Coordinates of C-alpha atoms and ligand atoms in Angstrom, one line a residue:
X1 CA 26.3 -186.5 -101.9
X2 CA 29.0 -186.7 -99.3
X3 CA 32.2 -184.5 -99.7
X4 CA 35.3 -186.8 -101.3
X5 CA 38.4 -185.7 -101.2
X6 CA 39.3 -185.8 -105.1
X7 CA 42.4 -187.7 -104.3
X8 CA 40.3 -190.3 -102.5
X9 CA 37.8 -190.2 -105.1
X10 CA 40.1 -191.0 -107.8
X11 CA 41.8 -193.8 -106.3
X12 CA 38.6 -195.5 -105.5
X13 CA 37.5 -195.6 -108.9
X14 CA 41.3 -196.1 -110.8
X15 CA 43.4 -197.9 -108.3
X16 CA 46.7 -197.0 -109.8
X17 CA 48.7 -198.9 -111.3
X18 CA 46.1 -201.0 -112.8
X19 CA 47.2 -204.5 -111.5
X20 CA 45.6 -208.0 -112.1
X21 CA 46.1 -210.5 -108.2
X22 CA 45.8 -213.3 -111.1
X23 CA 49.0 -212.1 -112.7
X24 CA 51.0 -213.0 -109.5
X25 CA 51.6 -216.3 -110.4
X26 CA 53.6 -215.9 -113.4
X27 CA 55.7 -212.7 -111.7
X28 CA 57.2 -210.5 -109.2
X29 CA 57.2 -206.8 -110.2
X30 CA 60.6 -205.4 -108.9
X31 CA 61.8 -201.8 -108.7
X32 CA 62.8 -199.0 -106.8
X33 CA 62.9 -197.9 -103.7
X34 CA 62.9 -200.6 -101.8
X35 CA 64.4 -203.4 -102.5
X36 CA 66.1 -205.6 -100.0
X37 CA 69.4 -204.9 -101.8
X38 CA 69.2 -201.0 -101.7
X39 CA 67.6 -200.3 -98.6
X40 CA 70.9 -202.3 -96.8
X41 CA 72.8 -199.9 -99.3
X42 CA 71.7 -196.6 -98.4
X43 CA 70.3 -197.1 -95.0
X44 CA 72.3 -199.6 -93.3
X45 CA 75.7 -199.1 -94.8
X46 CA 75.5 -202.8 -96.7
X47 CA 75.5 -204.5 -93.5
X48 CA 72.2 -204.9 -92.1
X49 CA 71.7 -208.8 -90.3
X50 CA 69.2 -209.7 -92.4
X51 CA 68.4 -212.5 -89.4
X52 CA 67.3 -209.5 -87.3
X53 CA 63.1 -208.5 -86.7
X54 CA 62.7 -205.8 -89.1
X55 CA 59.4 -203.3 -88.9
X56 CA 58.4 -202.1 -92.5
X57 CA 55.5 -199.3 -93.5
X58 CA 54.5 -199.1 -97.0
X59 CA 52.8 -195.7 -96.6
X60 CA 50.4 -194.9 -99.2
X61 CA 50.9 -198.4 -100.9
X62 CA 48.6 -198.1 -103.7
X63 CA 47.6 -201.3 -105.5
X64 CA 50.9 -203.2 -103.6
X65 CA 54.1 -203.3 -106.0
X66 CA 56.8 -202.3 -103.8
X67 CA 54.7 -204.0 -100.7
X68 CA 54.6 -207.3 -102.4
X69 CA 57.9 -207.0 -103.5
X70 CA 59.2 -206.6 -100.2
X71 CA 57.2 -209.3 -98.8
X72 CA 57.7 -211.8 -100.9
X73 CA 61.8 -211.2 -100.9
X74 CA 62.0 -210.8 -96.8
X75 CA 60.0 -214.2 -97.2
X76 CA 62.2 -215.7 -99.7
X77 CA 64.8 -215.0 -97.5
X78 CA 63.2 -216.2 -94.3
X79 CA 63.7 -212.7 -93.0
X80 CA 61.8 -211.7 -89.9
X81 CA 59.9 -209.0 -90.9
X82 CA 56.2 -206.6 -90.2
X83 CA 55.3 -205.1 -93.0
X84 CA 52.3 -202.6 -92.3
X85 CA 50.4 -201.8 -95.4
X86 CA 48.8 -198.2 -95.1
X87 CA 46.8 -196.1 -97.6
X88 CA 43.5 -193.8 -97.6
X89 CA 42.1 -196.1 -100.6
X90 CA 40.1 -199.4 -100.2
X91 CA 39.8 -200.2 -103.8
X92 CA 43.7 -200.3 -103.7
X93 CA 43.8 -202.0 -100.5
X94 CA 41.6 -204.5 -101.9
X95 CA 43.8 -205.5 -105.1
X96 CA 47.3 -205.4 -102.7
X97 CA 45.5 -207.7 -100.1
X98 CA 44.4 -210.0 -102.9
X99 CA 48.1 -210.1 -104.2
X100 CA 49.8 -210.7 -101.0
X101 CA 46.5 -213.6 -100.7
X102 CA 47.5 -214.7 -104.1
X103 CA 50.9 -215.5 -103.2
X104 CA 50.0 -216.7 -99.5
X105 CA 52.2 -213.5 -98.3
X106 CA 51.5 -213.5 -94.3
X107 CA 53.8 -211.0 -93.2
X108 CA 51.6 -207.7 -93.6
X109 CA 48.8 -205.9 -91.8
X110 CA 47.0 -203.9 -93.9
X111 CA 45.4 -200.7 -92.9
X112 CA 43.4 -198.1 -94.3
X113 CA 43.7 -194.5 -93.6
X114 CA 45.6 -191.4 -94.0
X115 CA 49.8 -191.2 -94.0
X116 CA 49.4 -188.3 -91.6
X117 CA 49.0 -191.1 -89.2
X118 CA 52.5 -192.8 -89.3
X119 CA 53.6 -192.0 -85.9
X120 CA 50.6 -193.9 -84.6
X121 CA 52.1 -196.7 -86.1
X122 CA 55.7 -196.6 -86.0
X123 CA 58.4 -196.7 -84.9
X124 CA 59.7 -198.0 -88.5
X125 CA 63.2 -199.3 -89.1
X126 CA 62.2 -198.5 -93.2
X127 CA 59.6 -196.7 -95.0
X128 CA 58.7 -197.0 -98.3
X129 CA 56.8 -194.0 -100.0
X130 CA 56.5 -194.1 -103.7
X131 CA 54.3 -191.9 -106.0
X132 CA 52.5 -190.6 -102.8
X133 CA 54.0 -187.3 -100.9
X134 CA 53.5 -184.9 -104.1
X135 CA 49.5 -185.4 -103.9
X136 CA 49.0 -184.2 -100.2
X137 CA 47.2 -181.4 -99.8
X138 CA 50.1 -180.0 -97.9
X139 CA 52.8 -182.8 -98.5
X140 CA 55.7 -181.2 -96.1
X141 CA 53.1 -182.4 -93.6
X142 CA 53.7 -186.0 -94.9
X143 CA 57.6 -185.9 -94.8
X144 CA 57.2 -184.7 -91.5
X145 CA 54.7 -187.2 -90.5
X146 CA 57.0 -190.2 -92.0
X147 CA 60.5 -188.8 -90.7
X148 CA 58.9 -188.7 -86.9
X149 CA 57.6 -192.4 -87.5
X150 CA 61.1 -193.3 -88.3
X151 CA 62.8 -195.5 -85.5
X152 CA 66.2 -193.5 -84.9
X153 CA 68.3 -196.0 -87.0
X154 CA 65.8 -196.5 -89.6
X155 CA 65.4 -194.7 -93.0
X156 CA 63.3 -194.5 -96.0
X157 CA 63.0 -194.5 -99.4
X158 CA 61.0 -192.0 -101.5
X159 CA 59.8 -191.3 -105.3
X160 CA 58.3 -187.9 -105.8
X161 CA 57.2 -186.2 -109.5
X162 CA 60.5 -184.1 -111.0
X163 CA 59.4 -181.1 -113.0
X164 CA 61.7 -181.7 -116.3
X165 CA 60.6 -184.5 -117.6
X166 CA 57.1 -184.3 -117.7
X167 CA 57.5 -181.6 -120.2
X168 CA 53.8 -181.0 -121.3
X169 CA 51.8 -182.8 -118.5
X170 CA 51.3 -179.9 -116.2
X171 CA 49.9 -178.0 -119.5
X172 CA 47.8 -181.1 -120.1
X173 CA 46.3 -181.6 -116.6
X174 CA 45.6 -177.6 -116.7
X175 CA 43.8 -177.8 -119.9
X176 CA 41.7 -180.8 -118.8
X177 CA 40.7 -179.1 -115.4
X178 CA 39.6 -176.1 -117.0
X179 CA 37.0 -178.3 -118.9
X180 CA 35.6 -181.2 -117.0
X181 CA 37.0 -181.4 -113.0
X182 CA 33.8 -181.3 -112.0
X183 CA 32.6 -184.3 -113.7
X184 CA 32.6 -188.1 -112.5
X185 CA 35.6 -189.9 -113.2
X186 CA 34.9 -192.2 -116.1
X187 CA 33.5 -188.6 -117.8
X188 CA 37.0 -187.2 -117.3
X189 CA 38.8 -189.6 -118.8
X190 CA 36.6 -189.6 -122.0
X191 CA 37.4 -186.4 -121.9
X192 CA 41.1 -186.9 -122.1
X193 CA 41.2 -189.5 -124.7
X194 CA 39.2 -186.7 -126.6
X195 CA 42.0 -183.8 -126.2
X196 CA 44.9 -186.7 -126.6
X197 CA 43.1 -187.6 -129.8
X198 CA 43.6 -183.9 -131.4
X199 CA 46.7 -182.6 -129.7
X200 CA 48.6 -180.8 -132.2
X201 CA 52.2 -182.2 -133.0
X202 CA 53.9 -179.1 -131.4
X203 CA 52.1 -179.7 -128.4
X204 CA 54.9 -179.9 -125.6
X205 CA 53.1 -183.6 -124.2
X206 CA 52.8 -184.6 -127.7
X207 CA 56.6 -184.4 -128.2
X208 CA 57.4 -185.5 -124.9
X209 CA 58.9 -189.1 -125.7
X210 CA 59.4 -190.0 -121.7
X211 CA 55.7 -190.4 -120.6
X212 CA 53.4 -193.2 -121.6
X213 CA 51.2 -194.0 -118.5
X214 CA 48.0 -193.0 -120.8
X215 CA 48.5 -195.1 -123.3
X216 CA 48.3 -198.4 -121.1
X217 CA 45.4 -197.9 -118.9
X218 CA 42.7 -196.0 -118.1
X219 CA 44.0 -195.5 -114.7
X220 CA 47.3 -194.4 -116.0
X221 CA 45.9 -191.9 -118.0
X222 CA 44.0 -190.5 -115.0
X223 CA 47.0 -190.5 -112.8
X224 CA 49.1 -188.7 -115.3
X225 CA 46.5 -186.1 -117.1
X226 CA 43.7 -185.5 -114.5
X227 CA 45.2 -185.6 -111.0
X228 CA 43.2 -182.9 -109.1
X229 CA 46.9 -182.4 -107.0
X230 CA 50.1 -183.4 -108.7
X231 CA 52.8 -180.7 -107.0
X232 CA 56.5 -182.2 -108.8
X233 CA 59.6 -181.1 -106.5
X234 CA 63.0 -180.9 -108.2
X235 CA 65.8 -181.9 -106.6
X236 CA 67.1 -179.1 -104.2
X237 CA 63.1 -178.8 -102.9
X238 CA 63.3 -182.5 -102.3
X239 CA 66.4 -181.6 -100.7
X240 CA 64.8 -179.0 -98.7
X241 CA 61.8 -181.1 -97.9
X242 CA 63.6 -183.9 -96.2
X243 CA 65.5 -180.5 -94.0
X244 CA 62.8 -179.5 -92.6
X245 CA 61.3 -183.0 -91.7
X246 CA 64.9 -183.0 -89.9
X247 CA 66.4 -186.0 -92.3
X248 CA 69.2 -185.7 -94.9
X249 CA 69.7 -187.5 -98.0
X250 CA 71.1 -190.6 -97.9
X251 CA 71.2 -190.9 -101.2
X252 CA 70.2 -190.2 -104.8
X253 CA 69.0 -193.4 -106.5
X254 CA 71.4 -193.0 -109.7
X255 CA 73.5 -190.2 -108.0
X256 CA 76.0 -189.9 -111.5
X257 CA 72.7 -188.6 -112.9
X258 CA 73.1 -185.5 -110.3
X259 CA 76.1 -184.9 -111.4
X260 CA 76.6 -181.8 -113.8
X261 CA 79.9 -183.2 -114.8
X262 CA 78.9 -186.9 -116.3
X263 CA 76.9 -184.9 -119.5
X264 CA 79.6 -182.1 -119.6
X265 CA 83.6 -182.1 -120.7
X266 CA 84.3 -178.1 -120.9
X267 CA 86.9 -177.2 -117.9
X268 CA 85.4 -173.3 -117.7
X269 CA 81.7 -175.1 -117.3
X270 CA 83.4 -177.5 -114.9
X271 CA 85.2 -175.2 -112.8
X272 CA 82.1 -172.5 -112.3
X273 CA 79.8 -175.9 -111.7
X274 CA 82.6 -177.2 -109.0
X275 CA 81.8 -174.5 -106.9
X276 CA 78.1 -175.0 -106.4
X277 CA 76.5 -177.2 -103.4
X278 CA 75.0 -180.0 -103.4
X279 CA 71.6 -179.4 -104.4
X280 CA 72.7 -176.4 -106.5
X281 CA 74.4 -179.6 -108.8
X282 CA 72.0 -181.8 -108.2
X283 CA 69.2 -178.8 -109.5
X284 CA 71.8 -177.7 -112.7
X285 CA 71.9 -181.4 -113.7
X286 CA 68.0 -182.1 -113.6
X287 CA 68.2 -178.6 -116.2
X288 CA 70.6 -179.9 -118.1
X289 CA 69.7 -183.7 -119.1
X290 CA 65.6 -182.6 -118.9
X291 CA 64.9 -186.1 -118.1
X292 CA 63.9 -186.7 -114.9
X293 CA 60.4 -187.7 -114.7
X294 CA 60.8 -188.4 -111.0
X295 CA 63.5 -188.4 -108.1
X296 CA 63.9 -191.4 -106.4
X297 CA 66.0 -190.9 -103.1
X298 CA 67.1 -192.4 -100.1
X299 CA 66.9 -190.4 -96.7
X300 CA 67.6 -190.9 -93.0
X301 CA 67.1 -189.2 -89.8
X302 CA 69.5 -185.7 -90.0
X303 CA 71.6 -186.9 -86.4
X304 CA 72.4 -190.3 -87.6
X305 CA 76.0 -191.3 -88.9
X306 CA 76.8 -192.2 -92.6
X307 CA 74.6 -194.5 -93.8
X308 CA 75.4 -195.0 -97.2
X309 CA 78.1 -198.2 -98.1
X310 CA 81.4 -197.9 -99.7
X311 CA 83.3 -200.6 -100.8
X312 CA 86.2 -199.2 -97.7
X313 CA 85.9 -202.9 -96.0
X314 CA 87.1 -206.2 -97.0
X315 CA 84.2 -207.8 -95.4
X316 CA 82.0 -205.6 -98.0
X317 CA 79.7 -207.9 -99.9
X318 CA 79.0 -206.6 -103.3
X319 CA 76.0 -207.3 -105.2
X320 CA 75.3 -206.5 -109.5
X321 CA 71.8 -205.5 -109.2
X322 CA 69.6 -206.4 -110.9
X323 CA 72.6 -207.1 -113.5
X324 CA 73.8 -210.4 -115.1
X325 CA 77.7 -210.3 -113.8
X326 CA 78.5 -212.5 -116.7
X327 CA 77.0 -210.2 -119.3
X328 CA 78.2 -207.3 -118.2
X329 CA 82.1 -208.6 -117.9
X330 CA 81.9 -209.6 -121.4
X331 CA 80.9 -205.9 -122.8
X332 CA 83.8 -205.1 -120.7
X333 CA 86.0 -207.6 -122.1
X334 CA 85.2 -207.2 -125.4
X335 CA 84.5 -203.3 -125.6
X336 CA 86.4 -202.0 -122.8
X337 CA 83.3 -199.7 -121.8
X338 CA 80.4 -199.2 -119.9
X339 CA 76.9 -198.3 -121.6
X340 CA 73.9 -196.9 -119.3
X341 CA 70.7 -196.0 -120.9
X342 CA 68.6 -193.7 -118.7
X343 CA 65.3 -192.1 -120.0
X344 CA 66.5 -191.7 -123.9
X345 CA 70.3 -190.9 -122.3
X346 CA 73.0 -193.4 -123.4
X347 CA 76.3 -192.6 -121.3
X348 CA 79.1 -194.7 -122.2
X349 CA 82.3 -195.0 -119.2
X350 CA 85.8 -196.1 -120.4
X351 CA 86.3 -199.9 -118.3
X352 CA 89.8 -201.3 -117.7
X353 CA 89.3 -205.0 -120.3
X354 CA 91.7 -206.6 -117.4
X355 CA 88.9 -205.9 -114.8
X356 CA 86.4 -208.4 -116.6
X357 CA 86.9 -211.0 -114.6
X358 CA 86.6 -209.6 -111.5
X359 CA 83.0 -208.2 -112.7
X360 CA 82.2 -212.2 -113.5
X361 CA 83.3 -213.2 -109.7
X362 CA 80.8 -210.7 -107.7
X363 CA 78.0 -213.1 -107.0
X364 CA 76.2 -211.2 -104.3
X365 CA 77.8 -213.7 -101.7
X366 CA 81.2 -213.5 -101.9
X367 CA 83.3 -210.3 -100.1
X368 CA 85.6 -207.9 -101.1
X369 CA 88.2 -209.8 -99.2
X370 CA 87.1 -212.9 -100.6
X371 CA 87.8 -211.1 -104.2
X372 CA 90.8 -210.0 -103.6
X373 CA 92.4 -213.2 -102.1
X374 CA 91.3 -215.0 -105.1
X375 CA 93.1 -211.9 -107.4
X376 CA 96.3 -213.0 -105.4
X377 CA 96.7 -209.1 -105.6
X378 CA 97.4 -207.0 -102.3
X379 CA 94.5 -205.3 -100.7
X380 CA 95.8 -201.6 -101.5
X381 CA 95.9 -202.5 -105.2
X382 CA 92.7 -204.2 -105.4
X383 CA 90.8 -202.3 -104.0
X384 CA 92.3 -199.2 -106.5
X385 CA 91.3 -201.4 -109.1
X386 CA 87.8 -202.8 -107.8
X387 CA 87.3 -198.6 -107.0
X388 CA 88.2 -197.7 -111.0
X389 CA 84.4 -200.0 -111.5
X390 CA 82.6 -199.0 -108.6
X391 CA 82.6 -195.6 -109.7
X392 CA 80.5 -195.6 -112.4
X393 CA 78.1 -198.5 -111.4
X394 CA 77.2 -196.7 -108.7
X395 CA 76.6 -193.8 -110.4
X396 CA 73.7 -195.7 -112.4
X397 CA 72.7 -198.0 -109.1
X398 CA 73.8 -201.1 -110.6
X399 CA 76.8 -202.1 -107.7
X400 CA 75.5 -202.2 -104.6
X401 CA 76.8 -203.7 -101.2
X402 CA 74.3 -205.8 -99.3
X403 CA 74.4 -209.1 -97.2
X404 CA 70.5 -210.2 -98.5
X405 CA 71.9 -212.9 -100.4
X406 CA 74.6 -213.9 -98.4
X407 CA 74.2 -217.5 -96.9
X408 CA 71.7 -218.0 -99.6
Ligands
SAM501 C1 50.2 -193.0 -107.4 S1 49.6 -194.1 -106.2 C2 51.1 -195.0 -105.8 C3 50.9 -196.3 -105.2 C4 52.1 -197.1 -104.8 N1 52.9 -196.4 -103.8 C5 53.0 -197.4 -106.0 O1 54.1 -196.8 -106.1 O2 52.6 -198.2 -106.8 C6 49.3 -193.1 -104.8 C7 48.7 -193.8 -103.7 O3 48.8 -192.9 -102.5 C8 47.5 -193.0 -101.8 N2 47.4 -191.8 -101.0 C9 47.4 -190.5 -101.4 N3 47.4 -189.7 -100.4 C10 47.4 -190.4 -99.3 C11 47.4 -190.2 -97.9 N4 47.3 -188.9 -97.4 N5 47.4 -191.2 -97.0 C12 47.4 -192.5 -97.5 N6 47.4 -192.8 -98.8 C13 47.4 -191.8 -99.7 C14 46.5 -193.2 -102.9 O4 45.3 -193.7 -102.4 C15 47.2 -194.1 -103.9 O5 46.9 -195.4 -103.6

């Protein structure tokens, strides 16, 4: 038999995530990166024409989610936009091109081989790359490979595996490989519904309440327990990765989560923590919360200017993502916090009751300026009170600036 490159091989046989083309006409699977709303955040400082022709690669694109996502919403919004579709697997390719049929998607050309081949296709105003850059064999070669395909205003948007919390997998996935990595894939996952079956309690995956990919399909359990190349990066290698591809973070996802300061009070802590960069933070608060079962991050070429929005401009639209505005003013109104559950973490934020309303106006349409003329306040003091909220919903990703709804 031919040589397969075990990555190959897997995907061919478990397309991951296990996804049904019928189920397309009763949803659209939303997440992150890459939606509309965040990529104008990060990348285009929440002012991106969404009028303008926009050039998309969804490099290693699996079975489609973020692709059809992205499709479907530029199409929604009768945005002008080629998506190219790129991954080394034609099972995979098969189920995405049978979603974007499904839902008579036209704007994507779908292509099969190897991300190492971006710059052949670019250049790329935004790439997606989701669950993909930790399984190269050499996956610095992949950043690179994606950063030089990058048009020099463009940016992309990245998930990679995060060491902390997948307490117990990397144990796991070694145990497994010592015992049956040479068999044929349906054999190995027998095999790891054998050793799930008799784990012993104080095994560290056993206690590991974050990770339930095996328990929904068989191709999650292959992804998560018997991936021949699963390398996790925590945050200041991620950091260091998009360096040397010559890009800088645009942004963390959730960046409070980052933070060392939102899960600690004590000023000694504090005041040593202060003094750290960056990614020294960014590593001591992955340690701390033990969470983080990826990093999702924005980044964009190293020379280019600030990318990121702030809400600095009256003509700033801001968006509740993926948020029900009404619903959240009235916990504000009636509790005077803020509540954010991340990966078994509640963090509650004090919120000022008299800003309710104001949560209840932002529509995704309306701007800043808009706001504030309505609050009959000055701009100075509006925007110290509209800042008082941004603060900690940006911190969990759930105010955003974007014009992708405006006109809508
Ligand atoms: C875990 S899946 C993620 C799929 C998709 N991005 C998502 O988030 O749903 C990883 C995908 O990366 C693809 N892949 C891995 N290495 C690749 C490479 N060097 N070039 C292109 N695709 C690759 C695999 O075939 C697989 O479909």
């Amino acid at each position: 038999m031919r040589f397969m490159d075990p990555v190959k091989r897997q995907y061919e046989a478990y397309p991951y995530p296990a996804r049904d083309p019928a189920e397309e006409a009763t949803r659209l699977i939303e997440g992150s990166p890459s939606h509309p709303v965040e990529i104008d955040h990060f990348i285009f400082s929440g002012k991106r024409d969404w009028t303008q022709p926009m050039r998309v690669l969804v490099a290693g694109g699996g079975t489609g989610d973020a692709l059809i996502m992205l499709a479907q919403l530029l199409h929604d919004r009768g945005a002008p936009a080629e998506i190219v579709y790129l991954d080394m697997s034609t099972a995979s390719r098969e189920i995405a091109e049978a979603r974007a049929a499904a839902r008579g998607l036209k704007n994507i050309d779908f292509r099969t081989g190897d991300l190492l081949t971006a710059p052949e296709l670019g250049p790329f105003d935004y790439i997606d790359c989701c669950g993909v850059l930790h399984h190269l064999p050499t996956p610095q070669a992949g950043f690179d490979a994606l950063a030089e395909a990058l048009a020099p205003e463009g940016g992309m948007g990245v998930m990679v595996y995060a060491p902390f919390g997948r307490a117990g997998v990397y144990e796991a996935q070694a145990m497994l490989h010592a015992i049956c990595s040479d068999d044929a894939p349906e054999a190995q996952v027998d095999v790891g519904k054998r050793l799930l079956h008799e784990l012993p309690p104080s095994n560290a995956f056993s206690r590991n309440p974050l990770v339930g990919d095996h328990k929904d399909t068989d191709a999650g359990l292959y992804d998560l327990l018997l991936h021949s190349r699963d390398a996790p990066y925590t945050a200041p290698e991620l950091l260091k990765a998009f360096e040397t591809a010559g890009l800088r973070l645009a942004g963390f996802l959730e960046p409070a989560r980052y933070e060392p300061q939102t899960y600690l009070r004590d000023p000694e802590l504090l005041k040593r923590i202060g003094q750290l960069d960056v990614g020294a933070r960014a590593g001591f608060a992955e340690k701390l919360a033990s969470n983080m079962k990826v990093h999702i991050a924005y980044a964009v070429p190293a020379a280019r200017a600030k990318s990121v929005a702030a809400p600095a401009s009256p003509s700033a639209v801001p968006v509740l993502h993926r948020t029900d505005a009404k619903a959240l003013a009235q916990s504000v109104a009636s509790r005077g916090r803020l509540r954010f559950s991340v990966d078994g973490l509640t963090i509650e934020r004090g919120a000022d009751r008299k800003l309710a309303p104001l949560l209840a106006q932002i529509d995704g349409k309306t701007s800043l300026g808009a706001l504030q003329q309505r609050s009959g306040a000055d701009w100075m003091t509006f925007s110290a009170a509209f800042g008082k909220l941004y603060a900690p919903l940006d911190g969990f990703n759930i105010l955003r600036f974007s014009r992708f709804y405006e006109g809508r």
